[in-house]
Tab-separated table of C-alpha atoms in Angstrom:
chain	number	residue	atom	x	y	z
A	1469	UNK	CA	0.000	0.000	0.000
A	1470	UNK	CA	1.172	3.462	-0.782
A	1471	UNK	CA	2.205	5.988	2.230
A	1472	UNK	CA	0.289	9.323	1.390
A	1473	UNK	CA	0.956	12.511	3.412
A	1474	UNK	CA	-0.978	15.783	2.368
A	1475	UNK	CA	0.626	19.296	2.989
A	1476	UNK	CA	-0.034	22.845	1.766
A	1477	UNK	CA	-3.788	23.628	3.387
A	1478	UNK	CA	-4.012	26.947	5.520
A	1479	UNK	CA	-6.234	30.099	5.732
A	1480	UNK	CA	-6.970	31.634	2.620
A	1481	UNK	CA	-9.732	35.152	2.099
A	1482	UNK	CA	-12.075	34.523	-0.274
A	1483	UNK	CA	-10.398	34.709	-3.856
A	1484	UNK	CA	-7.349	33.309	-2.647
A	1485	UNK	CA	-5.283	30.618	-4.095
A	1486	UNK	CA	-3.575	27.196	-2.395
A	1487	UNK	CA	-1.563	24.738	-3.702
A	1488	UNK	CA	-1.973	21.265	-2.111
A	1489	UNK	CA	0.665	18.176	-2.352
A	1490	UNK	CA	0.571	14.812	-1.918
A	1491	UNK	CA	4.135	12.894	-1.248
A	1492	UNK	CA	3.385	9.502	-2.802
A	1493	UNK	CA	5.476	6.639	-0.909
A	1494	UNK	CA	5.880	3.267	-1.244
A	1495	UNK	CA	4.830	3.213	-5.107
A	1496	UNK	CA	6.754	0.970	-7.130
A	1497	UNK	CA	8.326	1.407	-10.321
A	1498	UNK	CA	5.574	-0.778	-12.469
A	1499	UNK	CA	2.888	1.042	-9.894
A	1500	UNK	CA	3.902	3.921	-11.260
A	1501	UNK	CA	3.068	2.910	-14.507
A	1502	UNK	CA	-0.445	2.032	-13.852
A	1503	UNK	CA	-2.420	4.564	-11.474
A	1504	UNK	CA	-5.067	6.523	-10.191
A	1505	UNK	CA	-4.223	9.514	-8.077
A	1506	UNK	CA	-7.513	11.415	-6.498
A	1507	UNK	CA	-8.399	14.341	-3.905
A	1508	UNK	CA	-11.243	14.599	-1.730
A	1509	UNK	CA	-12.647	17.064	0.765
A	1510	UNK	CA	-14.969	16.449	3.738
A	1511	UNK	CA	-16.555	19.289	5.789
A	1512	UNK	CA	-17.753	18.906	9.088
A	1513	UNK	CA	-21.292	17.444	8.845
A	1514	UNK	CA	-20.722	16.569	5.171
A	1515	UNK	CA	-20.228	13.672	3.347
A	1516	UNK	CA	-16.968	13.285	1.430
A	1517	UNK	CA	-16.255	14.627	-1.578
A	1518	UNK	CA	-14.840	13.761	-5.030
A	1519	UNK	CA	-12.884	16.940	-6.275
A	1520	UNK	CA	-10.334	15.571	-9.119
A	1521	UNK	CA	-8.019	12.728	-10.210
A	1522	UNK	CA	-5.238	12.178	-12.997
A	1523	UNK	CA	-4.222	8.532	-13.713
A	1524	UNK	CA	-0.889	7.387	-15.434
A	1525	UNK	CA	-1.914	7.544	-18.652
A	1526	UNK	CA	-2.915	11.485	-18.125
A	1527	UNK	CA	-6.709	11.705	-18.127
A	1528	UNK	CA	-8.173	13.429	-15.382
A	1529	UNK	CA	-11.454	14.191	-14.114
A	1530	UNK	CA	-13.045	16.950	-12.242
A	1531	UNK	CA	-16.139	16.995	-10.299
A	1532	UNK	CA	-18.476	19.977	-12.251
A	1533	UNK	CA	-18.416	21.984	-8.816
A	1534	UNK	CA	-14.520	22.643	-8.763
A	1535	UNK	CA	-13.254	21.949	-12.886
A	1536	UNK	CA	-13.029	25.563	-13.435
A	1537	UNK	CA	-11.285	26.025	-10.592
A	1538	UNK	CA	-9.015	23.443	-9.149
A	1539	UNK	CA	-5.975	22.090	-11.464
A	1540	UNK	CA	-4.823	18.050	-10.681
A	1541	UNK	CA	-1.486	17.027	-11.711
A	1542	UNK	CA	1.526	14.569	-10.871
A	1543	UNK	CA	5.436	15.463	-10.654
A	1544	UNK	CA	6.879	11.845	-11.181
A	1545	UNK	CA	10.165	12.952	-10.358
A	1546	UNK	CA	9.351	14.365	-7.058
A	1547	UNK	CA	6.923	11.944	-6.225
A	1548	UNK	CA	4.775	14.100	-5.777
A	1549	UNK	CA	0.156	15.037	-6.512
A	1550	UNK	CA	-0.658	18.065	-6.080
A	1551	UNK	CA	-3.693	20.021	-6.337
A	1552	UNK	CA	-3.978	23.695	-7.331
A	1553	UNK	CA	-6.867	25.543	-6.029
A	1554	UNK	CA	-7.975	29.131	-7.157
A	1555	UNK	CA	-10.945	31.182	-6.507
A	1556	UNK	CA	-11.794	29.904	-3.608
A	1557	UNK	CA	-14.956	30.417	-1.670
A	1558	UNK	CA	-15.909	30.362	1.785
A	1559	UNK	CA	-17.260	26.803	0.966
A	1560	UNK	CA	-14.559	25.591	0.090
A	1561	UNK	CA	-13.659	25.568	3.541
A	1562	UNK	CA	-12.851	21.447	4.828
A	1563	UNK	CA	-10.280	18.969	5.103
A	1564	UNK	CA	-8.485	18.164	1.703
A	1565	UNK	CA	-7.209	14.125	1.290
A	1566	UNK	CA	-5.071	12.346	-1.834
A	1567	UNK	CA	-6.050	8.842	-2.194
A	1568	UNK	CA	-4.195	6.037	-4.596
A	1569	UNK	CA	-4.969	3.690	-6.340
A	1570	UNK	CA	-2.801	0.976	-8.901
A	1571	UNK	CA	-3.112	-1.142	-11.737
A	1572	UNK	CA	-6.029	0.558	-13.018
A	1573	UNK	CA	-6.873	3.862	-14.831
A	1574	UNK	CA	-9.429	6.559	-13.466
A	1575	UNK	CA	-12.583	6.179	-14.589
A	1576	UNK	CA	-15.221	9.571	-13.741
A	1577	UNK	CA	-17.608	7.141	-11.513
A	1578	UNK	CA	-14.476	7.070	-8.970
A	1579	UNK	CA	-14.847	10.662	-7.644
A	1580	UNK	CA	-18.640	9.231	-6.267
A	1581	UNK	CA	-17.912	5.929	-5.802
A	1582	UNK	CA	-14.037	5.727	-5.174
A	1583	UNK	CA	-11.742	2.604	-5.788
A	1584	UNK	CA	-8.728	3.757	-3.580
A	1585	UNK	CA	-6.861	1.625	-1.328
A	1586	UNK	CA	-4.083	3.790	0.409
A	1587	UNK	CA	-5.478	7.451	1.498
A	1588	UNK	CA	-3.853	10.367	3.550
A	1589	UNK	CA	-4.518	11.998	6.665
A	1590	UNK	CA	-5.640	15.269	5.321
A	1591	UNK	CA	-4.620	18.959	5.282
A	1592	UNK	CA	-7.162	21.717	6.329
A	1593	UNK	CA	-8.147	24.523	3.763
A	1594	UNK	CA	-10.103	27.117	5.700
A	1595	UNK	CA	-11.481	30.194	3.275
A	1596	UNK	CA	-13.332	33.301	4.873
A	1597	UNK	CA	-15.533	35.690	3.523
């Protein structure tokens, strides 16, 4: 199972801009062939949320409430997810998480009905008005 730690939440005003990461460990070299890499929010008293995903063959997939806004993409090199939010609104406001996911693709259905076996512990993004 992959070791996923999030980093890069924090208090933003509305408008504001954040740039999450997620260091991927314990992927091999064929896992990095074959992979799905996703984030997720949950707010207090919500459920959790599918926000967007890349795999390894580049495709990604945005839930319709953040694609204009929030950019998914994957440093191999460094190991590295990250997650570029812009514009953000007050409800915006929860705890962020990277999930993985190997030997398979990303398919759209897996931001409501996710797939992932390894997931982080979360960084907080907290946006006020």
């Amino acid at each position: 199972q992959a070791h996923l730690e999030e980093s890069g939440g924090g208090s933003v005003q509305a408008g504001g801009s954040l740039k999450l990461s997620c260091a991927v460990g314990g992927f091999s070299d064929s896992d990095w062939n074959w992979y799905c890499l996703g984030w997720f929010r949950q707010a207090p008293g919500k459920e959790r949320e599918g926000l967007a995903e890349i795999d390894s063959g580049g495709a990604r997939f945005y839930a319709r409430a953040v694609k204009d806004r929030f950019t998914v993409s994957v440093d191999k090199s460094k190991n590295i997810a990250s997650l570029e939010l812009k514009s953000l609104k007050p409800d915006d406001t929860a705890m962020y998480y990277c999930a993985a996911a190997t030997e398979t693709m990303c398919y759209s259905w897996y931001l409501e009905n996710p797939k992932f076996s390894s997931w982080g512990q979360g960084t907080q993004v907290t946006v006020s008005s």
